[in-house]
Short mmCIF file of C-alpha atoms and ligand atoms in Angstrom, two decimals:
data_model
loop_
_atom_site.label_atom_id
_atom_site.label_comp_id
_atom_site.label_asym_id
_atom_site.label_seq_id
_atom_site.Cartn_x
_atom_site.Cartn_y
_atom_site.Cartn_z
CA UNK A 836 -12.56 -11.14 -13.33
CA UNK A 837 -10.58 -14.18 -13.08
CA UNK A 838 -10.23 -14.62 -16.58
CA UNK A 839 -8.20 -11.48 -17.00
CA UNK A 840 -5.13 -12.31 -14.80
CA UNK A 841 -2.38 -13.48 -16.56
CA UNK A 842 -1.51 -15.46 -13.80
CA UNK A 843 -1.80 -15.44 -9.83
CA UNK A 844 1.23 -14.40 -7.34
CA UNK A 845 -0.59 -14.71 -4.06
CA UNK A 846 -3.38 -16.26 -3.02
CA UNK A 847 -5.21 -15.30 0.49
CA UNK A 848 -3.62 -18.27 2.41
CA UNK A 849 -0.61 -17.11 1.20
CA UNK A 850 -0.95 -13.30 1.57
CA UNK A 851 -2.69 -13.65 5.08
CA UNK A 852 -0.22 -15.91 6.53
CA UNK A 853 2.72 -12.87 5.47
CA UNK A 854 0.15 -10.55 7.41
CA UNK A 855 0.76 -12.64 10.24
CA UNK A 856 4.65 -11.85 10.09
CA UNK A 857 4.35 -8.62 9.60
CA UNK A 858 1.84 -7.89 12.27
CA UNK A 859 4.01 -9.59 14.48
CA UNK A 860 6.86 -7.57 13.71
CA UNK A 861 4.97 -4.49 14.12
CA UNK A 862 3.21 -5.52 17.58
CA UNK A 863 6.98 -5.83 19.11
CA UNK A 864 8.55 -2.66 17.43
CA UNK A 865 5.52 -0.75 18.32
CA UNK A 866 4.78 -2.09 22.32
CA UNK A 867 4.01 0.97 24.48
CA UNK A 868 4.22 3.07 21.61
CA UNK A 869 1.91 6.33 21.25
CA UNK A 870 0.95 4.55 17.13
CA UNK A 871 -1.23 6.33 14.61
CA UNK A 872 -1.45 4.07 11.44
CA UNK A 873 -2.68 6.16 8.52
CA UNK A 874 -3.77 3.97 5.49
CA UNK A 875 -4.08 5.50 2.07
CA UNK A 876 -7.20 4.81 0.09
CA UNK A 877 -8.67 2.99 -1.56
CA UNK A 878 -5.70 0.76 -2.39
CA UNK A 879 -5.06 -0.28 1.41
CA UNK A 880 -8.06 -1.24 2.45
CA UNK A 881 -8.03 -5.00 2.57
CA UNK A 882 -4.38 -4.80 3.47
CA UNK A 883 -5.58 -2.38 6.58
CA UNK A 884 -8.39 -4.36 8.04
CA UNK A 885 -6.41 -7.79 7.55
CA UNK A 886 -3.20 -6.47 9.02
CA UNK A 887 -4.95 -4.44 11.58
CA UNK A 888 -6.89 -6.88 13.36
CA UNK A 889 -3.40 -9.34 13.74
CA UNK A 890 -2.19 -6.18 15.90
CA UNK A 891 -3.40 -6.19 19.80
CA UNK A 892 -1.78 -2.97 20.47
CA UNK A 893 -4.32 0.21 21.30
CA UNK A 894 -3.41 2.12 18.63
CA UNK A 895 -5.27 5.46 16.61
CA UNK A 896 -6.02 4.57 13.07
CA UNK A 897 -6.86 7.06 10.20
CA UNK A 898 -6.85 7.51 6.30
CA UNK A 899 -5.78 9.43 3.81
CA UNK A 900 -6.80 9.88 0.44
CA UNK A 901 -4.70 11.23 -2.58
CA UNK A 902 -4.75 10.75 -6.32
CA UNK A 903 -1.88 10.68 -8.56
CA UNK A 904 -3.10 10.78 -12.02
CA UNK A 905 -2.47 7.86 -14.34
CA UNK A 906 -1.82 7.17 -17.51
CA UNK A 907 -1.29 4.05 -19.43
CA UNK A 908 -1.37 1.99 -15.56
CA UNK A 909 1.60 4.47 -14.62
CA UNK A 910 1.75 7.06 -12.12
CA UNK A 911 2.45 10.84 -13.94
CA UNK A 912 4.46 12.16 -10.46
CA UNK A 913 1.74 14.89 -9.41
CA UNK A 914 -0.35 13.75 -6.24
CA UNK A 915 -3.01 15.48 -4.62
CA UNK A 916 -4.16 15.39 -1.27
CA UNK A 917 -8.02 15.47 -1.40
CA UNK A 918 -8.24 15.10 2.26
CA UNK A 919 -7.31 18.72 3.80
CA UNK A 920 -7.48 18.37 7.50
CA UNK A 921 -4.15 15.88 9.20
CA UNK A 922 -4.61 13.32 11.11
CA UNK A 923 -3.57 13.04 14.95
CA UNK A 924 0.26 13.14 14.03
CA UNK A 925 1.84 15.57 16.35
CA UNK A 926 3.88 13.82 18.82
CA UNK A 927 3.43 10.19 17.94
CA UNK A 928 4.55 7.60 15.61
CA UNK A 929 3.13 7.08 12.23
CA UNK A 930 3.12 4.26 10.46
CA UNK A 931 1.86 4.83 6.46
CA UNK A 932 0.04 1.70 5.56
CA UNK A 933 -0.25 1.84 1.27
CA UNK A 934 -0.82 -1.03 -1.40
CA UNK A 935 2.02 -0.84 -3.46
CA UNK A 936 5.17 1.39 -3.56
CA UNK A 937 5.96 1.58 -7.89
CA UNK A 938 7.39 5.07 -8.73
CA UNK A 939 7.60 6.26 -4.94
CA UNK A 940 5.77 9.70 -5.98
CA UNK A 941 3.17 8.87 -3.70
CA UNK A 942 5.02 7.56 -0.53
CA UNK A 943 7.32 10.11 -0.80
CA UNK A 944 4.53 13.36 -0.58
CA UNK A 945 2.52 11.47 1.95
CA UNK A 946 5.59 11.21 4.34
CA UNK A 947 6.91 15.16 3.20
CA UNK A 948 3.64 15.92 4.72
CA UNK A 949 3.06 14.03 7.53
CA UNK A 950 6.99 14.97 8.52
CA UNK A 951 5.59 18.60 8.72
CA UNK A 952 3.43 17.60 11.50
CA UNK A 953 5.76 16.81 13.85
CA UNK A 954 5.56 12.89 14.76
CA UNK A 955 8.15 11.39 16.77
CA UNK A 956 8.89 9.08 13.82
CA UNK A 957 7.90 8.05 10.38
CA UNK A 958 7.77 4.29 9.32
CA UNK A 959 6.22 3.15 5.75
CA UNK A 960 4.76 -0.44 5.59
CA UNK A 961 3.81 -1.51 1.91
CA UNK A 962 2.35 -5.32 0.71
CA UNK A 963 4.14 -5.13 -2.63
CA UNK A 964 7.06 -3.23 -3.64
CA UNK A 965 8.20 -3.43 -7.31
CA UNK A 966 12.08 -4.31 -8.16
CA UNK A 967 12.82 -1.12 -10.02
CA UNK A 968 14.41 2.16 -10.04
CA UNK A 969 12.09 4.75 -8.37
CA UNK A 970 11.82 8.20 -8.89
CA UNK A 971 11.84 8.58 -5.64
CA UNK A 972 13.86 6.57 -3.01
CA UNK A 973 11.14 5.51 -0.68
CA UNK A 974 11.97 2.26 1.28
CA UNK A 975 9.49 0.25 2.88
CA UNK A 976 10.07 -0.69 6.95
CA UNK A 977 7.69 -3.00 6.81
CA UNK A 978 7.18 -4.89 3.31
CA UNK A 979 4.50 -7.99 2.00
CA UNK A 980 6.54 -9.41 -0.80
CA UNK A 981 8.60 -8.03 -3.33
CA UNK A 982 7.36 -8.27 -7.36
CA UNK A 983 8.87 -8.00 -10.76
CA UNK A 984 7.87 -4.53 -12.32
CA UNK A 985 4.63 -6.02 -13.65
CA UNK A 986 0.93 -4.30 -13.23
CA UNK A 987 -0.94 -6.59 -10.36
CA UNK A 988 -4.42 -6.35 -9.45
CA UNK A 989 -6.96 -7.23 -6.77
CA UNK A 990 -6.96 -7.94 -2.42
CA UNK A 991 -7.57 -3.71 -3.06
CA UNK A 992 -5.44 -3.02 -6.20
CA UNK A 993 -7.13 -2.02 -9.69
CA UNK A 994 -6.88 -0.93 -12.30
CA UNK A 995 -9.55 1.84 -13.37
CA UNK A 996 -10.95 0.66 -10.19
CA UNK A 997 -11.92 -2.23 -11.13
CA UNK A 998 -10.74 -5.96 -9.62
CA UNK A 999 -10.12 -4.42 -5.73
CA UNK A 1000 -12.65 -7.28 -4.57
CA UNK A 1001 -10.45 -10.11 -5.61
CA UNK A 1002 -9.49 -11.71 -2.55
CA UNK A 1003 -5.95 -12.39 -3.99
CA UNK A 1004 -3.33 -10.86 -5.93
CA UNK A 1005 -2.46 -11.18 -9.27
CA UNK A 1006 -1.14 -10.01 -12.84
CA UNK A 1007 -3.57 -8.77 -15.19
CA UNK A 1008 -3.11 -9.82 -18.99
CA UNK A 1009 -1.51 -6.94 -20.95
CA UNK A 1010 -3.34 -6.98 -24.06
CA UNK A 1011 -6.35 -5.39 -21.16
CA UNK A 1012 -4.29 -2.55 -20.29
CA UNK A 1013 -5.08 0.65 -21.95
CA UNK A 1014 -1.89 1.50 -24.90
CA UNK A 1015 -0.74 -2.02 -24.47
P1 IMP F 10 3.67 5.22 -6.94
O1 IMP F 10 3.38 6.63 -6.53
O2 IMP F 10 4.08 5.13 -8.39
O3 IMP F 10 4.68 4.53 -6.03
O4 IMP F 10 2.34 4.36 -6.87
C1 IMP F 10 1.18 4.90 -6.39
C2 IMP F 10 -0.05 4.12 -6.61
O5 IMP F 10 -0.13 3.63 -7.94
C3 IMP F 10 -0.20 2.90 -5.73
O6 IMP F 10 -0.63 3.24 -4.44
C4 IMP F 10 -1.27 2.18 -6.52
O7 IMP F 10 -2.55 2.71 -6.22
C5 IMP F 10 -0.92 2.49 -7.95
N1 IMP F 10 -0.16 1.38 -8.55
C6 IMP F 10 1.14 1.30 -8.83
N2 IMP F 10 1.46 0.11 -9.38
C7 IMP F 10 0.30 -0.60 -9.41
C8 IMP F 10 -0.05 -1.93 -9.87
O8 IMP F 10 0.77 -2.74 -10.33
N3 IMP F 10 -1.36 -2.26 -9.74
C9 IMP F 10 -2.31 -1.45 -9.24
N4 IMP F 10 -2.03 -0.22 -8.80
C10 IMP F 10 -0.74 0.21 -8.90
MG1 MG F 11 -4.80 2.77 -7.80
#
């Protein structure tokens, strides 16, 4: 798997130590707080139980699952919920947890829908965000590190699902993505 990242942007020192920031951040902002985190799979799910465990506050934790059909490593806009029932949202505060905001289609439904649920308040906390214009403005509260518009893999991000079980993040060689 190694051999088909262009190059490496953050290695798990690196990434964890940022977790450690952010989880601080989080553990003050949120402090008596009635917090649901909802993480969106599969993307989040190193990000979740890394980030998670650096937070000692006694808060409710659920998922989400959508798909936004791709083409060419880029989002097409259309995302589907394929989990029907909500999570405990009503009354509390919600903090998305998601990979990577890139278009915004994505973090933009999720928080439409949640916002029909009636939580006290709606945060969005990301590990990458891509420097680009989105389709949809979507701004993280809580954000990892910022990236050039570049397709990353790995610590949970693939491509066709492949490379999530790379402990660290990095940029996989073009010439391997699909109309390249
Ligand atoms: P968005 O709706 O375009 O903001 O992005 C939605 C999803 O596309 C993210 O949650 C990722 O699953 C996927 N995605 C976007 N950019 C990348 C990337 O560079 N690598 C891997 N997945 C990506
Ligand atoms: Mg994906």
């Amino acid at each position: 798997m190694q051999n088909d990242l262009e190059r490496v942007l953050f290695d798990e020192p690196t990434v964890l130590r940022r977790l450690d920031a952010i989880a601080a951040q989080i553990s003050k902002d949120y402090a008596r707080k009635e917090l649901t985190v909802i993480a969106v799979l599969n993307g989040s799910l190193m990000f979740m139980a890394d980030l998670l465990r650096r937070i000692p506050l006694p808060l409710k934790l659920d998922c989400l699952s959508v798909a936004s059909y791709h083409e060419k490593a880029q989002t097409s806009g259309e995302v589907i919920f394929k989990q029907v029932a909500l999570p405990d949202v009503q009354g509390r505060h919600i903090l998305i947890l998601d990979d990577i905001l890139d278009s915004g289609n994505t973090l933009a439904a999720i928080r439409e829908k949640l916002e029909t649920a009636g939580p006290r308040s709606v945060r969005v906390c990301v590990l990458l965000s891509k420097k680009k214009q989105r389709a949809r403005a979507v701004e993280a509260d809580y954000l990892g590190f910022e990236i050039e518009d570049e397709f990353v893999v790995g610590y949970g991000l693939d491509y066709d699902e492949r490379y999530r079980n790379l402990p660290y993040i990095g940029v996989l060689r073009r010439e391997l993505i699909k109309g390249n």
